[in-house]
Coordinates of C-alpha atoms in Angstrom, one line a residue:
Chain A
M1012 CA 3.5 -33.8 -71.6
A1013 CA 2.4 -35.7 -68.6
N1014 CA 2.4 -39.0 -70.4
L1015 CA 5.9 -38.8 -71.7
T1016 CA 8.4 -41.2 -70.5
D1017 CA 11.3 -39.6 -68.3
P1018 CA 13.9 -38.3 -70.7
L1019 CA 16.6 -39.7 -68.7
A1020 CA 14.9 -43.2 -68.8
A1021 CA 17.0 -45.7 -70.8
A1022 CA 15.4 -47.9 -73.5
V1023 CA 14.3 -51.1 -72.6
H1024 CA 14.4 -54.2 -74.7
G1025 CA 15.3 -51.8 -77.5
T1026 CA 12.2 -49.3 -77.3
N1027 CA 10.7 -46.9 -75.2
P1028 CA 9.7 -48.7 -72.1
Q1029 CA 6.2 -47.8 -72.3
N1030 CA 6.0 -49.4 -75.5
L1031 CA 5.9 -52.6 -73.7
V1032 CA 2.3 -52.0 -72.9
E1033 CA 0.3 -52.2 -76.4
Y1034 CA -0.9 -49.0 -77.8
I1035 CA -4.5 -49.4 -77.4
T1036 CA -4.0 -50.6 -73.5
R1037 CA -1.7 -47.7 -73.2
Q1038 CA -4.5 -45.3 -74.3
K1039 CA -7.0 -46.8 -72.4
I1040 CA -4.7 -46.2 -69.4
Y1041 CA -4.0 -42.5 -70.2
D1042 CA -7.7 -42.1 -70.7
S1043 CA -8.5 -43.3 -67.2
L1044 CA -9.5 -41.2 -64.4
Y1045 CA -7.2 -43.2 -62.0
W1046 CA -4.0 -42.2 -64.1
K1047 CA -5.3 -38.4 -64.6
E1048 CA -6.3 -38.0 -60.8
E1049 CA -4.0 -40.0 -58.8
C1050 CA -1.1 -40.9 -61.2
F1051 CA 0.0 -37.8 -62.2
G1052 CA 3.3 -36.6 -61.0
L1053 CA 4.4 -39.6 -58.8
S1054 CA 8.0 -40.5 -57.9
A1055 CA 9.1 -43.9 -56.9
S1056 CA 8.0 -43.2 -53.1
D1057 CA 4.7 -42.3 -54.3
V1058 CA 4.2 -45.1 -56.4
A1059 CA 4.9 -47.1 -53.1
T1060 CA 2.3 -45.6 -51.3
K1061 CA -0.2 -46.2 -53.9
A1062 CA 0.9 -49.6 -54.4
V1063 CA 0.2 -50.3 -50.8
E1064 CA -3.5 -49.4 -51.3
L1065 CA -3.8 -51.7 -54.5
K1066 CA -6.3 -54.7 -53.6
A1067 CA -5.9 -56.7 -57.0
L1068 CA -4.1 -57.8 -59.9
G1069 CA -5.7 -57.6 -63.4
G1070 CA -5.3 -56.4 -66.8
S1071 CA -8.4 -54.5 -68.3
Y1072 CA -11.8 -55.6 -67.6
G1073 CA -15.4 -55.0 -68.8
G1074 CA -17.0 -54.3 -71.8
N1075 CA -14.9 -51.1 -71.9
S1076 CA -11.5 -52.7 -71.4
K1077 CA -11.3 -50.6 -68.3
P1078 CA -7.6 -50.8 -66.9
T1079 CA -7.0 -51.8 -63.3
R1080 CA -5.0 -49.7 -60.9
F1081 CA -2.4 -52.5 -60.8
L1082 CA -1.8 -51.8 -64.7
C1083 CA -1.8 -48.1 -64.4
L1084 CA 0.9 -48.4 -61.6
I1085 CA 3.0 -50.8 -64.0
L1086 CA 2.6 -48.0 -66.8
K1087 CA 3.8 -45.4 -64.1
M1088 CA 6.8 -47.6 -63.1
L1089 CA 7.7 -47.9 -66.7
Q1090 CA 7.5 -44.1 -67.4
I1091 CA 9.6 -43.2 -64.2
Q1092 CA 12.0 -46.2 -64.6
P1093 CA 12.9 -46.5 -61.0
E1094 CA 16.5 -47.8 -60.4
E1095 CA 17.1 -51.5 -59.7
G1096 CA 17.6 -51.1 -55.9
I1097 CA 14.1 -49.7 -55.7
V1098 CA 12.5 -52.6 -57.7
E1099 CA 14.4 -55.0 -55.3
Q1100 CA 12.9 -53.3 -52.4
F1101 CA 9.5 -53.8 -53.9
L1102 CA 10.1 -57.5 -54.7
E1103 CA 11.6 -58.5 -51.2
N1104 CA 8.8 -56.4 -49.2
E1105 CA 6.8 -59.0 -47.4
D1106 CA 4.6 -56.8 -45.6
F1107 CA 2.5 -55.9 -48.9
K1108 CA 1.9 -58.6 -51.1
Y1109 CA 0.4 -56.6 -54.0
V1110 CA 3.6 -54.5 -53.7
R1111 CA 5.7 -57.5 -54.1
A1112 CA 3.4 -58.6 -57.1
L1113 CA 4.0 -55.2 -58.7
G1114 CA 7.9 -55.2 -58.3
A1115 CA 7.7 -58.9 -59.9
F1116 CA 5.8 -58.0 -62.9
Y1117 CA 8.0 -54.8 -63.4
L1118 CA 11.0 -56.9 -63.2
R1119 CA 9.9 -59.4 -65.7
L1120 CA 9.1 -56.7 -68.1
T1121 CA 12.2 -54.8 -67.6
G1122 CA 15.1 -56.8 -65.9
R1123 CA 17.9 -59.0 -67.2
P1124 CA 17.2 -62.8 -67.8
S1125 CA 19.4 -64.1 -64.8
E1126 CA 17.9 -61.3 -62.4
I1127 CA 14.5 -62.4 -63.4
F1128 CA 15.3 -65.8 -62.1
E1129 CA 17.1 -65.0 -59.3
L1130 CA 14.5 -62.6 -58.1
I1131 CA 11.3 -64.1 -58.9
E1132 CA 12.0 -67.8 -57.8
P1133 CA 12.0 -66.8 -54.1
L1134 CA 8.5 -65.9 -54.6
F1135 CA 7.6 -69.6 -55.0
N1136 CA 8.0 -70.0 -51.1
D1137 CA 5.1 -67.2 -50.8
H1138 CA 1.9 -68.9 -50.5
R1139 CA -0.4 -65.9 -49.9
K1140 CA -3.8 -65.4 -51.9
L1141 CA -4.3 -62.7 -54.3
R1142 CA -7.1 -61.3 -56.2
Y1143 CA -7.0 -61.4 -60.0
R1144 CA -9.6 -59.2 -62.0
T1145 CA -10.2 -61.1 -65.4
P1146 CA -12.1 -59.4 -68.4
T1147 CA -15.3 -60.9 -66.9
G1148 CA -15.0 -61.7 -63.0
W1149 CA -12.5 -62.4 -60.2
V1150 CA -10.3 -65.1 -59.6
I1151 CA -8.2 -66.1 -56.6
T1152 CA -4.6 -66.7 -57.5
Y1153 CA -1.5 -67.2 -55.3
M1154 CA 1.8 -65.5 -55.4
D1155 CA 3.6 -68.7 -56.2
Q1156 CA 1.1 -69.3 -58.9
L1157 CA 2.1 -65.7 -60.0
A1158 CA 5.7 -66.5 -59.9
D1159 CA 4.9 -69.4 -62.3
E1160 CA 3.0 -67.6 -64.8
L1161 CA 5.7 -64.8 -65.1
L1162 CA 8.5 -67.4 -65.7
H1163 CA 6.8 -69.7 -67.9
Q1164 CA 4.1 -67.9 -69.8
D1165 CA 3.8 -65.3 -72.8
R1166 CA 1.2 -63.1 -71.5
Y1167 CA 0.2 -61.8 -68.1
C1168 CA -2.4 -59.1 -67.1
G1169 CA -2.9 -58.4 -71.1
I1170 CA 0.6 -57.5 -71.5
A1171 CA 2.9 -59.6 -73.7
L1172 CA 6.0 -60.5 -71.5
P1173 CA 9.3 -60.1 -73.2
H1174 CA 11.4 -63.4 -74.3
L1175 CA 12.9 -65.2 -71.6
P1176 CA 15.3 -67.8 -72.4
K1177 CA 15.1 -71.4 -70.7
R1178 CA 16.7 -71.9 -67.4
D1179 CA 18.9 -74.6 -68.7
V1180 CA 20.2 -72.4 -71.6
L1181 CA 21.1 -69.7 -69.0
E1182 CA 22.9 -72.3 -66.9
T1183 CA 25.2 -73.6 -69.6
A1184 CA 25.8 -70.1 -70.9
G1185 CA 26.9 -69.3 -67.3
Y1186 CA 24.4 -66.8 -66.2
L1187 CA 22.8 -69.1 -63.8
D1188 CA 24.8 -71.0 -60.8
G1189 CA 22.7 -74.4 -61.4
P1190 CA 19.4 -75.7 -61.2
R1191 CA 16.9 -74.0 -59.0
Q1192 CA 17.5 -74.8 -55.4
S1193 CA 14.4 -76.0 -53.8
P1194 CA 13.8 -74.8 -50.1
L1195 CA 12.9 -78.4 -49.3
A1196 CA 16.9 -79.4 -50.0
P1197 CA 18.2 -78.9 -46.6
L1198 CA 15.1 -80.7 -45.3
I1199 CA 16.0 -83.8 -47.4
E1200 CA 19.4 -83.7 -46.5
D1201 CA 18.7 -83.9 -42.7
K1202 CA 16.4 -86.5 -42.8
A1203 CA 16.9 -88.5 -45.7
G1204 CA 20.6 -88.1 -46.3
G1205 CA 19.9 -86.1 -49.6
S1206 CA 18.0 -88.8 -51.2
P1207 CA 14.5 -87.8 -52.4
E1208 CA 13.2 -91.3 -52.6
R1209 CA 14.1 -91.9 -49.2
M1210 CA 12.2 -88.8 -47.8
L1211 CA 9.2 -89.8 -49.9
E1212 CA 9.6 -93.1 -48.2
L1213 CA 9.8 -91.8 -44.9
M1214 CA 6.6 -89.4 -45.6
A1215 CA 4.8 -92.1 -46.8
E1216 CA 5.5 -94.1 -43.4
S1217 CA 4.3 -91.3 -41.4
G1218 CA 0.7 -91.2 -43.2
N1219 CA 1.3 -88.5 -45.6
E1220 CA -1.3 -89.4 -48.6
A1221 CA 0.4 -87.4 -51.2
A1222 CA 3.7 -89.3 -50.6
I1223 CA 1.7 -92.7 -50.7
A1224 CA 0.4 -91.8 -54.4
A1225 CA 3.9 -90.5 -55.4
L1226 CA 5.6 -93.9 -54.4
D1227 CA 3.0 -95.8 -56.3
E1228 CA 3.4 -93.8 -59.3
R1229 CA 7.1 -94.4 -59.2
K1230 CA 6.7 -97.9 -59.0
K1231 CA 4.3 -98.2 -61.6
R1232 CA 6.4 -96.4 -64.0
K1233 CA 9.3 -98.6 -63.1
M1234 CA 7.2 -101.7 -63.9
E1235 CA 6.2 -100.3 -67.1
A1236 CA 9.9 -99.5 -68.1
E1237 CA 11.1 -103.0 -67.3
E1238 CA 8.2 -104.6 -69.4
K1239 CA 9.2 -102.2 -72.1
E1240 CA 13.1 -103.5 -72.0
Q1241 CA 12.1 -107.2 -71.9
K1242 CA 10.1 -106.7 -75.0
Chain B
M1483 CA -56.2 0.5 -56.2
S1484 CA -55.8 -2.6 -53.9
S1485 CA -52.9 -4.3 -55.3
I1486 CA -53.3 -7.0 -52.9
D1487 CA -56.3 -8.4 -54.7
K1488 CA -54.5 -8.9 -58.2
K1489 CA -52.2 -11.8 -58.2
H1490 CA -49.5 -10.8 -60.7
V1491 CA -48.6 -7.4 -59.3
N1492 CA -45.7 -6.9 -56.9
V1493 CA -47.2 -6.3 -53.6
E1494 CA -44.3 -4.9 -51.9
R1495 CA -42.0 -2.3 -53.1
R1496 CA -38.4 -3.7 -53.8
T1497 CA -35.6 -3.0 -51.1
W1498 CA -31.9 -3.2 -51.4
D1499 CA -29.1 -4.1 -48.8
K1500 CA -27.7 -0.4 -48.5
E1501 CA -24.8 -1.7 -46.4
T1502 CA -23.3 -4.2 -48.8
Y1503 CA -23.8 -1.8 -51.7
E1504 CA -22.2 1.0 -49.9
A1505 CA -19.3 -1.2 -49.2
R1506 CA -19.1 -2.2 -52.9
A1507 CA -19.1 1.3 -53.9
R1508 CA -16.2 2.0 -51.4
S1509 CA -14.0 -0.8 -52.9
R1510 CA -14.9 0.7 -56.6
A1511 CA -13.6 4.1 -55.4
S1512 CA -10.5 2.6 -54.2
V1513 CA -9.7 0.2 -56.9
E1514 CA -10.1 3.3 -59.5
E1515 CA -7.6 5.2 -57.1
S1516 CA -5.2 2.6 -57.0
G1517 CA -5.3 1.5 -60.7
D1518 CA -5.6 -1.9 -62.0
D1519 CA -6.3 -4.8 -59.8
H1520 CA -6.7 -8.1 -61.5
N1521 CA -6.4 -10.3 -58.4
K1522 CA -10.0 -9.9 -57.3
P1523 CA -11.5 -13.1 -56.0
K1524 CA -13.7 -14.8 -58.6
A1525 CA -16.9 -13.0 -58.8
A1526 CA -19.9 -13.9 -60.7
A1527 CA -19.9 -10.0 -61.3
A1528 CA -21.9 -7.5 -62.5
R1529 CA -25.1 -9.2 -63.5
A1530 CA -28.1 -6.8 -64.0
D1531 CA -30.6 -9.2 -62.6
G1532 CA -30.0 -11.3 -59.2
P1533 CA -28.0 -9.0 -57.0
S1534 CA -28.2 -11.4 -54.1
S1535 CA -26.2 -14.3 -55.9
L1536 CA -23.7 -11.5 -56.9
L1537 CA -23.2 -10.6 -53.7
K1538 CA -22.9 -13.9 -52.1
D1539 CA -20.1 -14.6 -54.7
E1540 CA -18.0 -11.6 -53.9
L1541 CA -18.2 -11.9 -50.2
E1542 CA -16.9 -15.4 -50.1
P1543 CA -13.6 -15.6 -52.2
E1544 CA -12.8 -18.9 -53.6
E1545 CA -10.3 -21.2 -51.6
E1546 CA -6.8 -21.8 -53.2
K1547 CA -7.4 -25.1 -54.9
E1548 CA -4.0 -27.2 -54.9
E1549 CA -4.1 -27.2 -58.6
F1550 CA -3.7 -23.7 -59.0
A1551 CA -1.2 -23.1 -56.2
K1552 CA 2.2 -21.8 -57.5
A1553 CA 5.5 -23.6 -56.8
D1554 CA 7.3 -22.2 -53.8
E1555 CA 10.3 -19.9 -54.6
G1556 CA 13.1 -22.0 -53.2
R1557 CA 11.8 -25.5 -54.6
I1558 CA 14.5 -27.6 -56.3
G1559 CA 14.3 -28.3 -60.1
P1560 CA 16.5 -30.4 -62.5
M1561 CA 19.7 -29.2 -63.6
G1562 CA 19.4 -26.1 -66.3
S1563 CA 15.8 -25.4 -65.6
E1564 CA 14.4 -22.5 -63.6
R1565 CA 11.5 -24.4 -62.4
A1566 CA 10.7 -26.7 -59.9
F1567 CA 10.3 -30.5 -60.0
L1568 CA 6.7 -31.7 -60.9
K1569 CA 5.0 -33.1 -57.8
A1570 CA 1.8 -35.0 -57.4
R1571 CA -1.4 -33.5 -55.7
S1572 CA -2.1 -34.4 -52.3
K1573 CA -5.7 -33.6 -52.4
R1574 CA -8.5 -34.9 -54.8
V1575 CA -9.3 -32.7 -57.5
D1576 CA -13.0 -31.2 -57.0
L1577 CA -15.1 -32.8 -59.7
E1578 CA -18.2 -33.6 -58.2
S1579 CA -19.2 -30.8 -55.8
K1580 CA -21.5 -29.5 -58.1
V1581 CA -23.3 -32.5 -59.4
G1582 CA -26.9 -32.2 -59.3
S1583 CA -27.0 -28.4 -58.7
S1584 CA -28.7 -26.2 -61.1
E1585 CA -27.6 -22.6 -62.3
I1586 CA -28.9 -20.2 -64.6
I1587 CA -26.4 -19.0 -67.3
D1588 CA -26.2 -16.7 -70.0
P1589 CA -26.7 -18.4 -73.4
D1590 CA -23.5 -16.7 -74.7
A1591 CA -21.7 -18.2 -71.6
A1592 CA -22.4 -21.8 -72.8
S1593 CA -19.6 -21.5 -75.4
A1594 CA -17.1 -19.2 -73.7
T1595 CA -13.7 -20.0 -73.5
R1596 CA -12.1 -17.3 -71.8
A1597 CA -13.6 -15.1 -69.1
K1598 CA -13.9 -11.5 -70.7
V1599 CA -12.2 -9.4 -67.8
D1600 CA -13.7 -6.0 -68.7
K1601 CA -13.3 -3.2 -66.6
K1602 CA -16.7 -1.4 -65.7
D1603 CA -16.6 0.8 -63.1
G1604 CA -13.4 -0.2 -61.9
V1605 CA -14.7 -3.6 -61.0
S1606 CA -13.3 -6.4 -63.0
K1607 CA -16.1 -8.2 -64.3
C1608 CA -15.8 -12.1 -65.1
S1609 CA -18.3 -13.2 -67.4
D1610 CA -19.7 -16.7 -66.7
G1611 CA -18.7 -19.6 -68.6
V1612 CA -20.0 -23.0 -68.1
G1613 CA -17.9 -25.8 -66.6
W1614 CA -14.6 -25.8 -64.8
Y1615 CA -12.6 -22.4 -64.8
C1616 CA -8.7 -22.5 -64.6
K1617 CA -7.9 -18.9 -63.5
V1618 CA -4.2 -19.5 -64.0
C1619 CA -4.6 -20.0 -67.6
D1620 CA -8.0 -18.0 -68.0
C1621 CA -9.8 -20.7 -69.7
F1622 CA -13.1 -22.7 -69.1
L1623 CA -13.3 -26.7 -69.6
K1624 CA -16.5 -28.4 -70.2
D1625 CA -15.7 -31.7 -69.1
S1626 CA -13.9 -33.1 -66.0
L1627 CA -11.4 -35.2 -68.1
T1628 CA -10.4 -32.3 -70.1
Y1629 CA -10.1 -30.2 -67.0
L1630 CA -7.8 -33.0 -65.6
D1631 CA -5.9 -32.9 -68.9
H1632 CA -5.6 -29.3 -68.7
I1633 CA -4.4 -28.9 -65.0
N1634 CA -2.1 -31.9 -65.6
G1635 CA -0.6 -30.4 -68.6
R1636 CA 2.5 -28.7 -69.7
K1637 CA 1.3 -24.9 -70.1
H1638 CA -0.6 -24.9 -66.9
Q1639 CA 2.1 -26.4 -65.0
R1640 CA 4.8 -24.2 -66.3
K1641 CA 2.7 -21.1 -65.4
L1642 CA 2.9 -22.3 -61.9
G1643 CA 6.3 -22.7 -62.0
Y1644 CA 6.8 -26.4 -62.3
T1645 CA 8.6 -28.5 -65.1
M1646 CA 7.2 -31.7 -66.3
R1647 CA 9.8 -33.7 -64.8
V1648 CA 9.7 -35.8 -61.8
Q1649 CA 12.5 -35.9 -59.2
K1650 CA 14.3 -39.5 -59.0
S1651 CA 13.5 -41.0 -55.8
T1652 CA 16.8 -43.0 -54.3
T1653 CA 16.4 -46.8 -53.0
D1654 CA 16.6 -45.4 -49.3
E1655 CA 13.7 -43.2 -49.6
V1656 CA 11.5 -45.9 -51.0
S1657 CA 12.8 -48.4 -48.4
G1658 CA 12.1 -45.7 -45.7
V1659 CA 8.4 -45.2 -47.2
L1660 CA 7.7 -48.7 -47.1
Q1661 CA 8.8 -49.0 -43.7
G1662 CA 6.8 -46.5 -42.5
L1663 CA 3.6 -47.8 -44.2
A1664 CA 4.7 -51.3 -42.7
K1665 CA 5.1 -49.7 -39.2
R1666 CA 1.6 -48.0 -39.4
K1667 CA -0.3 -51.0 -40.7
R1668 CA 1.0 -52.8 -37.7
D1669 CA 0.1 -50.3 -35.2
R1670 CA -3.3 -50.0 -36.6
E1671 CA -3.6 -53.9 -36.3
N1672 CA -2.2 -53.9 -32.7
D1673 CA -4.2 -51.0 -31.5
P1674 CA -5.7 -52.0 -28.2
D1675 CA -8.5 -49.4 -28.7
R1676 CA -9.9 -51.1 -31.9
E1677 CA -12.9 -53.1 -31.5
M1678 CA -12.5 -56.7 -32.3
M1679 CA -14.8 -57.6 -35.1
E1680 CA -17.0 -60.6 -34.3
P1681 CA -16.8 -63.5 -36.8
V1682 CA -18.7 -63.0 -39.7
D1683 CA -21.6 -65.4 -39.7
F1684 CA -22.6 -65.4 -43.5
E1685 CA -26.1 -67.1 -43.0
E1686 CA -27.1 -64.3 -40.5
M1687 CA -26.1 -61.6 -42.8
I1688 CA -28.3 -63.1 -45.5
R1689 CA -31.2 -63.4 -43.4
N1690 CA -30.9 -59.8 -42.1
K1691 CA -30.6 -58.5 -45.7
D1692 CA -33.7 -60.8 -46.7
A1693 CA -35.8 -59.2 -43.6
K1694 CA -34.9 -55.8 -44.5
A1695 CA -35.9 -56.2 -48.1
A1696 CA -39.2 -57.8 -46.9
A1697 CA -39.6 -54.8 -44.4
R1698 CA -39.0 -52.6 -47.3
K1699 CA -41.9 -54.2 -49.6
A1700 CA -44.3 -54.2 -46.7
E1701 CA -43.4 -50.1 -46.1
R1702 CA -44.4 -49.6 -49.9
A1703 CA -47.6 -51.6 -49.7
R1704 CA -48.6 -49.9 -47.0
R1705 CA -48.1 -46.4 -48.3
R1706 CA -49.9 -47.5 -51.4
E1707 CA -52.8 -48.6 -49.5
E1708 CA -52.9 -45.0 -47.6
R1709 CA -52.6 -43.4 -50.9
K1710 CA -55.7 -45.1 -52.5
R1711 CA -57.6 -44.5 -49.4
K1712 CA -57.0 -41.2 -49.5
E1713 CA -58.3 -40.9 -53.5
R1714 CA -61.3 -43.1 -52.6
G1715 CA -62.1 -40.4 -49.8
E1716 CA -61.9 -37.6 -52.3
I1717 CA -64.0 -39.3 -54.8
P1718 CA -67.2 -40.6 -53.0
D1719 CA -69.3 -41.2 -55.9
A1720 CA -66.9 -43.2 -58.0
P1721 CA -67.4 -46.9 -57.3
K1722 CA -64.3 -48.4 -55.1
P1723 CA -62.0 -50.3 -57.4
A1724 CA -61.1 -53.7 -56.1
P1725 CA -57.7 -53.6 -54.6
P1726 CA -54.7 -55.3 -56.3
P1727 CA -53.9 -58.5 -54.9
P1728 CA -51.0 -58.4 -52.3
P1729 CA -47.8 -58.7 -54.2
P1730 CA -46.2 -62.1 -54.3
E1731 CA -42.8 -62.6 -52.6
V1732 CA -41.0 -63.3 -56.1
N1733 CA -42.6 -60.0 -57.7
D1734 CA -40.3 -56.9 -57.6
G1735 CA -42.2 -54.0 -55.9
S1736 CA -41.8 -51.7 -58.9
E1737 CA -43.8 -53.4 -61.1
E1738 CA -46.8 -52.7 -59.1
E1739 CA -46.2 -49.0 -58.7
G1740 CA -45.7 -48.4 -62.3
Y1741 CA -49.0 -50.1 -63.3
E1742 CA -50.7 -48.1 -60.4
E1743 CA -49.5 -44.5 -61.4
G1744 CA -49.5 -45.2 -65.2
G1745 CA -53.0 -45.0 -65.9
I1746 CA -56.7 -45.0 -64.5
D1747 CA -58.0 -48.0 -62.7
P1748 CA -60.1 -49.6 -65.8
A1749 CA -63.5 -50.1 -63.8
L1750 CA -63.3 -46.1 -62.7
A1751 CA -62.3 -45.6 -66.3
A1752 CA -65.5 -47.7 -67.6
M1753 CA -67.7 -45.8 -65.3
M1754 CA -66.4 -42.4 -66.5
G1755 CA -67.2 -43.4 -70.1
I1756 CA -63.5 -43.7 -71.1
S1757 CA -63.5 -47.1 -72.4
G1758 CA -60.2 -47.9 -73.8
F1759 CA -58.5 -48.2 -77.3
G1760 CA -60.9 -50.7 -78.7
S1761 CA -63.8 -49.3 -80.8
S1762 CA -67.2 -50.7 -80.7
K1763 CA -67.1 -52.1 -84.4
K1764 CA -66.1 -55.5 -85.2

């Protein structure tokens, strides 16, 4: 039938991949016009074509809990289970931000923890705006905010995210190579010889307000710590 | 007997389009000779009344809808299956073309789920049902959603020669598709023929919209005035009722219209002796 998972698809997190979406939401998607008209018989490349036309993220909205097209495409991907290479293609695509968001969300639902961290952390460098449709209206969010929410929250777009172990747990277990590499690291190396405090001081000298505020904060905290020790 | 004076008698004798009926008779004859022919284009066939509508449908066979198109012979399919891989439709399904139109139907037709294909004089007769008709499975569907469910369903797809399984795409295919779309987007942006849009001035947009709304209200008020003037002209004896005050800017124009068309102006009504619902008793 049209809504069955591909028979060759592997189980994800122990169940049918489509079960990652709750039953009620899933039924709403199956009953929606977009799913029946346009998401019928899509293969992964067709999903890519539809994803390019996406204009918003979101879960269900409105009094009727109507699913967004984003959610329909997520369920479609869960149904056809594209291979890892395809998901990476979606994620690394810089031309279309909603395609990227779709890939990130799908990866978060189905990927292994080390993969999730490795592939979603680069999204922290993407600062583009995204439209998010809440149940009652619209909100602007950003790609790096999306990455943060995917890595640290339980639910997104109305779907409960599978459990993701903490980063340091994965590091000690050896699945990840070390703490997150900030893209500022080479810059700090260059200008301040690898010391973040020195970098802050340089920025404060050049008039950066945030840096000045941050330095003041640090001084205050140091003073408080010293007072505590004296007592 | 002058039938021209009486209103309800047919003034003219009924005429028929001989050529079309001749053509039909000929085709009927040829069908009888060649035996059964199920593949006649769908026609709202032998209805006793309304020959004109009947002819129109016969002469304009239905175009091939994509949802009824059979799979090509050589199309690949999954291992171990003789059917082709499922593919997505490229055109939108026609759900809305008949919205707002009216049709006369048989009362039996409303509950028909199958087209009764009777052989009458060698012409296949398709009894009307209501709603969308699937000619592949010979069924009527009353609802756009059930119609979509049907054409997406296993039975229908199997009849067309498709299996329900979709072909797996490879990474290279997807990468190619994405690159193609990116290139198209870039071409559209760099197209030298594209008109450069002026930077949007929101204040101006709002001012334009307000001006248009005000113009529409003025139009409506003017038309109302004209209509009232016409009414006054037709009833010269009735006293001219005072025109309603000009609508303030805040008021919704529809309120005035409702008030007007709903009842007779009270002053006029009093004059005519209709004094409202109150009684003279206290």
